[in-house]
N, C-alpha and C. Protein backbone atom coordinates (compact mmCIF):
# COMPACT_ATOMS: atom_id res chain seq x y z
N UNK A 1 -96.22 -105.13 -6.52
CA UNK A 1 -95.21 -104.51 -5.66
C UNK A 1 -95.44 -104.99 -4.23
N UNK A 2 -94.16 -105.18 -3.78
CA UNK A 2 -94.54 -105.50 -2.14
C UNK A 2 -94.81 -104.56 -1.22
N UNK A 3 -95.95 -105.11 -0.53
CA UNK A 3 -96.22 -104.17 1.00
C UNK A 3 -95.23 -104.42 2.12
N UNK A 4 -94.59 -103.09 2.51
CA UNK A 4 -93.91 -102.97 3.23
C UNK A 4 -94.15 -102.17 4.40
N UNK A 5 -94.09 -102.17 5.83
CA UNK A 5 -94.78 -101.98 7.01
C UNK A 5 -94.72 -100.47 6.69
N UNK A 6 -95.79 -99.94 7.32
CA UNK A 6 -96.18 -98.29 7.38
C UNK A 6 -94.74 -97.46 8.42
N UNK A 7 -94.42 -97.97 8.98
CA UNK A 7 -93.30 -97.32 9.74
C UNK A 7 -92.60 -98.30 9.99
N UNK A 8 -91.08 -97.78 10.29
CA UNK A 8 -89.80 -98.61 10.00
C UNK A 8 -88.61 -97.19 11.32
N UNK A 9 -88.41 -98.32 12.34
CA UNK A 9 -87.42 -97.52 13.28
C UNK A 9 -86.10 -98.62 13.06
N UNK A 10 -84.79 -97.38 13.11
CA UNK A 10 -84.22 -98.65 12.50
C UNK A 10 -82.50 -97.47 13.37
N UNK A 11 -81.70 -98.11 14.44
CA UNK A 11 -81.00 -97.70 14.97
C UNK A 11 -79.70 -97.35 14.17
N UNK A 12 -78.82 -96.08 14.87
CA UNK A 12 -77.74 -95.50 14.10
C UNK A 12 -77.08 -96.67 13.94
N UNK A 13 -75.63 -96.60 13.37
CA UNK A 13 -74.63 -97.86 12.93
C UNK A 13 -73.68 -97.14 13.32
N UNK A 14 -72.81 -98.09 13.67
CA UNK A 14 -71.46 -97.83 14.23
C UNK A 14 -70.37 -97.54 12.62
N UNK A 15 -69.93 -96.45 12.82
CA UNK A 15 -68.74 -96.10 12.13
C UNK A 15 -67.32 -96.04 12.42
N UNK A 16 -66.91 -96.64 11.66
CA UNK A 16 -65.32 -96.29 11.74
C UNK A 16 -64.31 -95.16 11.54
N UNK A 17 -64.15 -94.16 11.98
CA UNK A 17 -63.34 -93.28 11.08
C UNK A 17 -62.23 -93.70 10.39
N UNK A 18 -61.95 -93.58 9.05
CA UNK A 18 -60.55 -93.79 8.68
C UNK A 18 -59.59 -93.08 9.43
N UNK A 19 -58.36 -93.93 9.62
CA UNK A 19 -56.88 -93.94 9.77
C UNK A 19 -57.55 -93.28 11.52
N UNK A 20 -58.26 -93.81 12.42
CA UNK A 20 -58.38 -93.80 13.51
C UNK A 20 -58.68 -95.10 14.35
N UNK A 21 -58.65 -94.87 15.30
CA UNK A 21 -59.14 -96.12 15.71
C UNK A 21 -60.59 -95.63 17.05
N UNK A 22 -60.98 -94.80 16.18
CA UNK A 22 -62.60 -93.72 16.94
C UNK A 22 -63.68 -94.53 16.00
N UNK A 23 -64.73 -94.59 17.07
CA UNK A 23 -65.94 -95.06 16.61
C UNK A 23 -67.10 -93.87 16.92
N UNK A 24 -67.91 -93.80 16.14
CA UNK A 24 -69.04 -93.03 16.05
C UNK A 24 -70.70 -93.89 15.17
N UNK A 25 -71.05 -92.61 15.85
CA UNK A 25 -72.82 -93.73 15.40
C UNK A 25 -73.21 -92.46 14.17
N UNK A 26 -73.41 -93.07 13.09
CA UNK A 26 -74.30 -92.56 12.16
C UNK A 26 -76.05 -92.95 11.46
N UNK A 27 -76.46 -91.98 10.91
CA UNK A 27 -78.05 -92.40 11.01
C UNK A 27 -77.36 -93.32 9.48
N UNK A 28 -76.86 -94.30 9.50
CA UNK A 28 -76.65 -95.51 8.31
C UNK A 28 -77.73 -96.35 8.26
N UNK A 29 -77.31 -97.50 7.28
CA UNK A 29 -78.38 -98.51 6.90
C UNK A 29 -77.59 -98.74 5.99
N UNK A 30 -78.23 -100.25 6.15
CA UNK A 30 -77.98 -101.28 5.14
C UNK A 30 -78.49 -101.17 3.90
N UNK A 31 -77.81 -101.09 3.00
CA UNK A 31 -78.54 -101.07 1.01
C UNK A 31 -78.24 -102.24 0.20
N UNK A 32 -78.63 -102.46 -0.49
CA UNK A 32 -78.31 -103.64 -1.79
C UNK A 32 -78.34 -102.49 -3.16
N UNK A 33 -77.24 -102.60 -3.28
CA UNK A 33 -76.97 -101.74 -5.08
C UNK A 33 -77.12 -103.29 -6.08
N UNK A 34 -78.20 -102.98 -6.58
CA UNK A 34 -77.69 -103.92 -8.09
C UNK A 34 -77.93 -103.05 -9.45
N UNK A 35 -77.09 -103.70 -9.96
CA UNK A 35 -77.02 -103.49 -11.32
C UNK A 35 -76.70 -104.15 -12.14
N UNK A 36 -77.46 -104.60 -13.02
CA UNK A 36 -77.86 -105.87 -13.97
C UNK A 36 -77.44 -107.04 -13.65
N UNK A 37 -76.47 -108.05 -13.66
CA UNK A 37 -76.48 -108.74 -12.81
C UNK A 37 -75.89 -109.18 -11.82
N UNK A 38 -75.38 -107.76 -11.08
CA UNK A 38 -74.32 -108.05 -9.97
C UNK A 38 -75.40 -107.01 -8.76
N UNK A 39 -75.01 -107.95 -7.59
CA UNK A 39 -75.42 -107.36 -6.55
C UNK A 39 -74.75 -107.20 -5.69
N UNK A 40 -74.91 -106.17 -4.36
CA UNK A 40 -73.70 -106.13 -3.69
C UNK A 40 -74.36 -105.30 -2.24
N UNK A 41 -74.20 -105.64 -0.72
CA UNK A 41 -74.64 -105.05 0.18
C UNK A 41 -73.73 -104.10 0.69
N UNK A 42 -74.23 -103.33 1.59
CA UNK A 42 -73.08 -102.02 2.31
C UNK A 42 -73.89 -101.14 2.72
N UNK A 43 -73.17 -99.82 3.13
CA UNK A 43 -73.98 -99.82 4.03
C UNK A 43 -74.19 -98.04 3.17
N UNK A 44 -75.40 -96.56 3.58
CA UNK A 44 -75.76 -95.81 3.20
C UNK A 44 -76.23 -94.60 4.05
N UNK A 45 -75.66 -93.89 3.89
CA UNK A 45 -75.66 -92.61 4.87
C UNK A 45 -77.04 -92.05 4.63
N UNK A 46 -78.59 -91.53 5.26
CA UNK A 46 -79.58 -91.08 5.36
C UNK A 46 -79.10 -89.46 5.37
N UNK A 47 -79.27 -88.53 4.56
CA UNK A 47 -78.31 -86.90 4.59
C UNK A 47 -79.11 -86.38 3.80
N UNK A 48 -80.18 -85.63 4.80
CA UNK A 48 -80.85 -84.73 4.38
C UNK A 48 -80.40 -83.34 4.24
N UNK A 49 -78.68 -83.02 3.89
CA UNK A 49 -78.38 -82.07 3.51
C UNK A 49 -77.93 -82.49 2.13
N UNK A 50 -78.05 -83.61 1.56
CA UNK A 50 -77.77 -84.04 -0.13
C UNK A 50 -78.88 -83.84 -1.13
N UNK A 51 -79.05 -83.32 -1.58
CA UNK A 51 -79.93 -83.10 -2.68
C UNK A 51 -80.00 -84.42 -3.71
N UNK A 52 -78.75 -85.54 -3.85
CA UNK A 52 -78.64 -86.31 -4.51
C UNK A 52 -78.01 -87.25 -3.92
N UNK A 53 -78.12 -88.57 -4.85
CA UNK A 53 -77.81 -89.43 -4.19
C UNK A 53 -76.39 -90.42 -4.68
N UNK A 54 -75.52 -90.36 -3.98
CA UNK A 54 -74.15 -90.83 -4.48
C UNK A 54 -73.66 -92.00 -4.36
N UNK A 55 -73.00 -92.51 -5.29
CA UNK A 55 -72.22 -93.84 -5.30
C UNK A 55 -70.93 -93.80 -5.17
N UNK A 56 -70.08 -94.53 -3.85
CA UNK A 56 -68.68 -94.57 -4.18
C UNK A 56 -68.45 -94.70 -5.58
N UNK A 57 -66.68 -94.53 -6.18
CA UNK A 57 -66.16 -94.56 -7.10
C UNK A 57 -66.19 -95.80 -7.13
N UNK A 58 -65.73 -97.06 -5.99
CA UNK A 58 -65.06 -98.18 -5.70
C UNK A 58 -66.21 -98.78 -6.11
N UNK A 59 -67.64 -99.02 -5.36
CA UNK A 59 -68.61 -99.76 -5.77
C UNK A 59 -68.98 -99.56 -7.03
N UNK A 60 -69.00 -98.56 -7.91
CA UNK A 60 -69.33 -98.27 -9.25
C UNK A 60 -68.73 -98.95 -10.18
N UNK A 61 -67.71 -99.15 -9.49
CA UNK A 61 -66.46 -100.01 -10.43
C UNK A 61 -67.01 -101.42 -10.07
N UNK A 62 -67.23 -101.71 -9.12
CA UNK A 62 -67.58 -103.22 -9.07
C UNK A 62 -68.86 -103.35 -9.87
N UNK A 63 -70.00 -102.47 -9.54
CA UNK A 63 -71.15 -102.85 -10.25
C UNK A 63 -71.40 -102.36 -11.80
N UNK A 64 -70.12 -102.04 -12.11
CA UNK A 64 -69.79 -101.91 -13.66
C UNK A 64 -71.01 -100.70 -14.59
N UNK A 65 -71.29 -99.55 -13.14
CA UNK A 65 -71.83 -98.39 -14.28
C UNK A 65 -71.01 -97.47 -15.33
N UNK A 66 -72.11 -97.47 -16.22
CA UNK A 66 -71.52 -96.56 -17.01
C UNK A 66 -71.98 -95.30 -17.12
N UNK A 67 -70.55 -94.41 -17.31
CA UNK A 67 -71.16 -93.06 -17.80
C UNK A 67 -72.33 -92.25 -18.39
N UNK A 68 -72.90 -91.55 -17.89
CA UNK A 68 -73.66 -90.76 -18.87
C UNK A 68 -73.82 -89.65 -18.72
N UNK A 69 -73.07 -88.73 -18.16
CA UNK A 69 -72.79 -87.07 -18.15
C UNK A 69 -71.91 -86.94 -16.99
N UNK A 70 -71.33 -85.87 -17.22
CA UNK A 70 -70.38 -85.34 -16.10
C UNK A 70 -70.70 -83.96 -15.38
N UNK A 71 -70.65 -84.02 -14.37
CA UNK A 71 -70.67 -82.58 -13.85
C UNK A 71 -69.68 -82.18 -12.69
N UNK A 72 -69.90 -80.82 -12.20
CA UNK A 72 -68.73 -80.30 -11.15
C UNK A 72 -70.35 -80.61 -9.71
N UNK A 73 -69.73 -80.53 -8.34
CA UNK A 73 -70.71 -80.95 -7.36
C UNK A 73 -70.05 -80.27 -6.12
N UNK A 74 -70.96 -79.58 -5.56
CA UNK A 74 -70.29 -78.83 -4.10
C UNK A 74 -70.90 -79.54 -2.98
N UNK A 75 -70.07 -80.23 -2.36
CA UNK A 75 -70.20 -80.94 -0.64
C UNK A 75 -69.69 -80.22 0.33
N UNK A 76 -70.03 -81.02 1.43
CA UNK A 76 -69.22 -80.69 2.77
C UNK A 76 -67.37 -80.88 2.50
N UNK A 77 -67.62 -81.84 1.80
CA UNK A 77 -65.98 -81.29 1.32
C UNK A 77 -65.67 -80.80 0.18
N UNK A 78 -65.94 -79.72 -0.15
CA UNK A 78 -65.61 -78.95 -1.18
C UNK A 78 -66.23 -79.57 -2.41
N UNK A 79 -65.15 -78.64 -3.71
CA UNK A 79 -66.19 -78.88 -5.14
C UNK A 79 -64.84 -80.15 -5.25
N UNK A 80 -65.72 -81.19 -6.60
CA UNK A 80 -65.35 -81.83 -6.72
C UNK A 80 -65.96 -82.21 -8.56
N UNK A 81 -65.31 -83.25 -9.08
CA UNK A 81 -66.28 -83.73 -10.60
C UNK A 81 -66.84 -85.01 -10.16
N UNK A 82 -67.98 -85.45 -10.67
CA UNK A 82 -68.58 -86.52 -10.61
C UNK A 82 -69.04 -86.81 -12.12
N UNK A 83 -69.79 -88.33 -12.28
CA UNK A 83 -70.13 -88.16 -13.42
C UNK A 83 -71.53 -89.10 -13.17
N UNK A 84 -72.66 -88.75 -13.88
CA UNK A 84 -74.10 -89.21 -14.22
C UNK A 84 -74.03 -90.45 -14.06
N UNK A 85 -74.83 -91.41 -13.37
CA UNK A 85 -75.22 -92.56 -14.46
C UNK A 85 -76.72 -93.22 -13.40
N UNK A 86 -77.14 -94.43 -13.74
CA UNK A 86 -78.41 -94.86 -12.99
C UNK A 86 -77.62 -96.60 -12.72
N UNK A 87 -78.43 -96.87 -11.74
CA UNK A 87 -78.26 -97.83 -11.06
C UNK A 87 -79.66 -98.44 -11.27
N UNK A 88 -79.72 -99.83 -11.47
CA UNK A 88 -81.08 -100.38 -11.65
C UNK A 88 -81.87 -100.33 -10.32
N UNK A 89 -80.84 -100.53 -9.09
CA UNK A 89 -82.43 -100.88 -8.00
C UNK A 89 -81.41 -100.34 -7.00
N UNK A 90 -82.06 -99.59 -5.83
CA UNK A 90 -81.48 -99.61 -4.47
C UNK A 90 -82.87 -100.00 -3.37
N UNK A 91 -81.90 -101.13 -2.66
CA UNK A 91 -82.70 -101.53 -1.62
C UNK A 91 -82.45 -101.09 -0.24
N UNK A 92 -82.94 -100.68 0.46
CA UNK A 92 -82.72 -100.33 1.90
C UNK A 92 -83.21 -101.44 2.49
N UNK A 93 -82.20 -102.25 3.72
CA UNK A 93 -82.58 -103.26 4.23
C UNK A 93 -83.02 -103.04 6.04
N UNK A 94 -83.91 -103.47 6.53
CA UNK A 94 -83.38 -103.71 8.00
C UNK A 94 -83.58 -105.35 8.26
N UNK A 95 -82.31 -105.89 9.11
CA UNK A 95 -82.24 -106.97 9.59
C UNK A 95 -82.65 -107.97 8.13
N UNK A 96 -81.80 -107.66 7.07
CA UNK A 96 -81.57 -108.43 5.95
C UNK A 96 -82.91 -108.14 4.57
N UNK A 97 -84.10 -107.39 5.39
CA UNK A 97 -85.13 -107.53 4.59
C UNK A 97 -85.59 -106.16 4.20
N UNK A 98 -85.90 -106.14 2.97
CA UNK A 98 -86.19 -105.05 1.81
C UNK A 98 -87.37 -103.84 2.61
N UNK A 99 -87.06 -102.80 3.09
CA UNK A 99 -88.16 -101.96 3.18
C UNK A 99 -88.40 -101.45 2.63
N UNK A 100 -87.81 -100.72 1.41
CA UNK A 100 -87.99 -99.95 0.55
C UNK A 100 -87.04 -100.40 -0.87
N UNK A 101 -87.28 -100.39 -1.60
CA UNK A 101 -86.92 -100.51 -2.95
C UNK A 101 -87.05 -99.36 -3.86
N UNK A 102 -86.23 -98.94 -4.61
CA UNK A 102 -85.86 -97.61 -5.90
C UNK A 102 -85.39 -98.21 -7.02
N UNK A 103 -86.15 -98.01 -7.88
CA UNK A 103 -85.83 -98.71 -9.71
C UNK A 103 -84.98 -97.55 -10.57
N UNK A 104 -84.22 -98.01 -11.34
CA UNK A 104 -83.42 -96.89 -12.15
C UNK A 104 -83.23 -95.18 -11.33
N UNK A 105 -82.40 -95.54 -10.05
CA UNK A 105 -81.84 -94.03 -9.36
C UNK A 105 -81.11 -93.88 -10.37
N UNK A 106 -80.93 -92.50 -10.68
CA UNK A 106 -80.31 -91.14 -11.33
C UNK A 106 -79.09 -91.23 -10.05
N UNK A 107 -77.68 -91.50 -9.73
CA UNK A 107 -76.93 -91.60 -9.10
C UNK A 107 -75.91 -90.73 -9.48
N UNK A 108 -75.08 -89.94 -8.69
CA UNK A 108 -73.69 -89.38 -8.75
C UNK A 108 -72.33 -89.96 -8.70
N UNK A 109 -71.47 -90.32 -9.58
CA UNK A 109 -69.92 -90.74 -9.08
C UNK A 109 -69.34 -90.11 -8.51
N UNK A 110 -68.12 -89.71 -7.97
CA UNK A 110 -67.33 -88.89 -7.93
C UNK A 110 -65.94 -89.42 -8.18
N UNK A 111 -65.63 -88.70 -9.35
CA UNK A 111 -64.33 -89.14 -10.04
C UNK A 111 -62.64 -89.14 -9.26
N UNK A 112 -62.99 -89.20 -7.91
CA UNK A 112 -61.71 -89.42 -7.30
C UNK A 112 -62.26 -90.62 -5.87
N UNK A 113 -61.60 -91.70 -6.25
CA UNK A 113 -61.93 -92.71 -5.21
C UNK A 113 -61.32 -92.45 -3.58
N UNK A 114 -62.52 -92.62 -2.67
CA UNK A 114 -62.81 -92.05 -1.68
C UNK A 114 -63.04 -90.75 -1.45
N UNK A 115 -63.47 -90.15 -2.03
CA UNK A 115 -64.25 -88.93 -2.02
C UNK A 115 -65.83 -88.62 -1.51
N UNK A 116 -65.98 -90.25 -1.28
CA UNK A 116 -67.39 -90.28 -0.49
C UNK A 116 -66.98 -91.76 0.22
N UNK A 117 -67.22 -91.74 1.60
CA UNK A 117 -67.06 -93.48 1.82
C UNK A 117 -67.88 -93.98 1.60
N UNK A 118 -69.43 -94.12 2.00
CA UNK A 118 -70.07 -94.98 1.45
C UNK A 118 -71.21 -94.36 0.71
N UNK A 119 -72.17 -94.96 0.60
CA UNK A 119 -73.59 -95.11 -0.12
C UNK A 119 -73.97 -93.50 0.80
N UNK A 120 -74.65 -92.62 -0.36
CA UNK A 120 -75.43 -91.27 0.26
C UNK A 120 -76.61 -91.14 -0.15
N UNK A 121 -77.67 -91.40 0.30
CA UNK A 121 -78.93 -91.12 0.27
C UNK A 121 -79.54 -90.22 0.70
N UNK A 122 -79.76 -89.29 -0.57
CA UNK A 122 -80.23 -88.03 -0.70
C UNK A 122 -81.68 -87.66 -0.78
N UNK A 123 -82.10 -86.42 -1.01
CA UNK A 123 -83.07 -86.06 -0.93
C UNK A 123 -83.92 -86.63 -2.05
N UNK A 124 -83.56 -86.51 -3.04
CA UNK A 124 -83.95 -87.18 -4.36
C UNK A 124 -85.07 -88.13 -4.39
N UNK A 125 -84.79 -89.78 -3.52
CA UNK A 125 -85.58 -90.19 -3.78
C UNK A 125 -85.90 -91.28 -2.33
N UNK A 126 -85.59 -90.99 -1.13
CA UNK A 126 -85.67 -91.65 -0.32
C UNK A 126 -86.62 -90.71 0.74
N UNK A 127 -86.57 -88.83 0.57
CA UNK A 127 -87.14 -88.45 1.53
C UNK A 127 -88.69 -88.02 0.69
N UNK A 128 -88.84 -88.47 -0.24
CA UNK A 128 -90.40 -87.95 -0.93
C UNK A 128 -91.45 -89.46 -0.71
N UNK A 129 -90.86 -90.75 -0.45
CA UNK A 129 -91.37 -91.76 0.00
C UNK A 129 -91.82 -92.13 0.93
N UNK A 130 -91.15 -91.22 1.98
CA UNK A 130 -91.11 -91.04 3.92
C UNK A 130 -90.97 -89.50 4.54
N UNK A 131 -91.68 -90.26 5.51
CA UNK A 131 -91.48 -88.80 6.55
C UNK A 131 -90.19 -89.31 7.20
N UNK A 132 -89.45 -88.90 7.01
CA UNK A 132 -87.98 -89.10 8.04
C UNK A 132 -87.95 -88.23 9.63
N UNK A 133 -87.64 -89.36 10.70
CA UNK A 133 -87.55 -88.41 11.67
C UNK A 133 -85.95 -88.70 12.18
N UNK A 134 -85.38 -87.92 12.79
CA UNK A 134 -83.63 -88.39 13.58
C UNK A 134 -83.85 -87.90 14.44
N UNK A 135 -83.88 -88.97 15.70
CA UNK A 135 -83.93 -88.86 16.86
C UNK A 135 -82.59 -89.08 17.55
N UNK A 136 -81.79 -88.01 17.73
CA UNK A 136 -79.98 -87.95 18.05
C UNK A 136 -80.22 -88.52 19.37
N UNK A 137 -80.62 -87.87 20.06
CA UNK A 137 -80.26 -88.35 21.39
C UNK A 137 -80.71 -89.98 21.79
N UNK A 138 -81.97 -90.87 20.85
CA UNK A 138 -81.38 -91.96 20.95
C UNK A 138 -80.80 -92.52 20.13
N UNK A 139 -79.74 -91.72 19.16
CA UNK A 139 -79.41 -92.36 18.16
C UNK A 139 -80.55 -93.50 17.16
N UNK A 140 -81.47 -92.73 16.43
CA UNK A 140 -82.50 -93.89 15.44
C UNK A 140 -83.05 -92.57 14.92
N UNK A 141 -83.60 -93.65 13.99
CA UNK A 141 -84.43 -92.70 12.70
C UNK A 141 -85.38 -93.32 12.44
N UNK A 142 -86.69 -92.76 12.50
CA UNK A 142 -88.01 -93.22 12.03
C UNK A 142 -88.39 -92.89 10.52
N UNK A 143 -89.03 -94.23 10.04
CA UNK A 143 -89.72 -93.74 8.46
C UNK A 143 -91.16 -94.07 8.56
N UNK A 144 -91.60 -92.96 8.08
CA UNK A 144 -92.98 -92.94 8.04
C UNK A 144 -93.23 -92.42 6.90
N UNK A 145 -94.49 -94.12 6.08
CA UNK A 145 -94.53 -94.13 4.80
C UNK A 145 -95.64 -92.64 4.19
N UNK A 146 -95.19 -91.79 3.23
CA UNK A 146 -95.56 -90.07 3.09
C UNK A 146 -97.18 -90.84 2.50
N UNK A 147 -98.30 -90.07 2.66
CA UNK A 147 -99.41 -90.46 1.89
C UNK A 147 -99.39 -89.17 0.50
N UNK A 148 -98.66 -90.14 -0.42
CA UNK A 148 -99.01 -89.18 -1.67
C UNK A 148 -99.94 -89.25 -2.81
C-alpha cells in the first residue's frame, strides 16, 4: 500500500450554483470513482452531516453500477429512494495525486437524477481514516492521518 503524507491541507473549490450565475466555495475535492474498468474524475463534497456516502444517479450510470438493495434516505432535502451498490475504489486527489484511496465503498444512488450534484463523502469511510478539521474562515480543510 502506498504511503501517503501524514497531513494533507487542501483549499475549498469554487462552486457553481445551478440555474445561477453565483459562485460559492465548498470544502470539495477532487475524486477518481472507478469501477471495473472505467474511470472517471469529479469532484466530492467532505459532509460531516452524511452518515453515508453518495453517488450521483448520472455518474452511476456512466460507471455502470449495479443494484443491490434499495432503500428510502432522509437529507437536507427531504426523503427520497436510493438504491445499494459498491464501487471498487474511491480516490481523493490533491493536485492530480492519490491521498487517500477506499476499496469496495458500500455507496448510495438516489433514484431521481440530480438529487445530489456531486460526489458526497460521508462519515462512513473518509472521517474514521482522518482527523478532519474546516477551517471556514480560510476556506480549507485539514486531514490528519487518525492513529488507529
Amino acid at each position: 500500500m502506498p504511503r501517503y503524507p501524514p497531513t494533507i491541507s487542501c483549499k475549498y473549490l469554487r462552486y457553481k450554483l445551478p440555474e445561477s450565475e453565483t459562485y460559492i466555495r465548498l470544502p470539495l475535492l477532487h475524486v477518481r470513482l472507478i469501477s471495473s474498468d472505467i474511470s472517471l474524475t469529479t469532484i466530492g463534497l467532505v459532509d460531516s452531516g452524511a452518515t453515508v456516502t453518495f453517488v450521483p444517479t448520472e455518474l452511476a450510470e456512466i460507471l455502470k453500477l449495479t443494484e443491490e438493495g434499495s432503500q428510502s434516505v432522509t437529507g437536507a432535502g427531504g426523503k427520497f429512494e436510493a438504491y445499494r451498490t459498491t464501487i471498487s475504489r474511491i480516490e481523493i486527489l490533491k493536485r492530480k495525486r492519490v491521498f487517500a484511496s477506499f476499496r469496495e465503498v458500500p455507496v448510495l444512488v438516489p433514484r431521481n437524477p440530480g438529487a445530489v450534484p456531486y460526489v458526497i463523502l460521508g462519515r462512513d469511510y473518509i472521517f474514521p481514516r482522518f482527523r478532519i478539521t474546516f477551517i471556514e474562515k480560510r476556506q480549507r480543510m485539514v486531514f490528519r492521518r487518525s492513529r488507529s
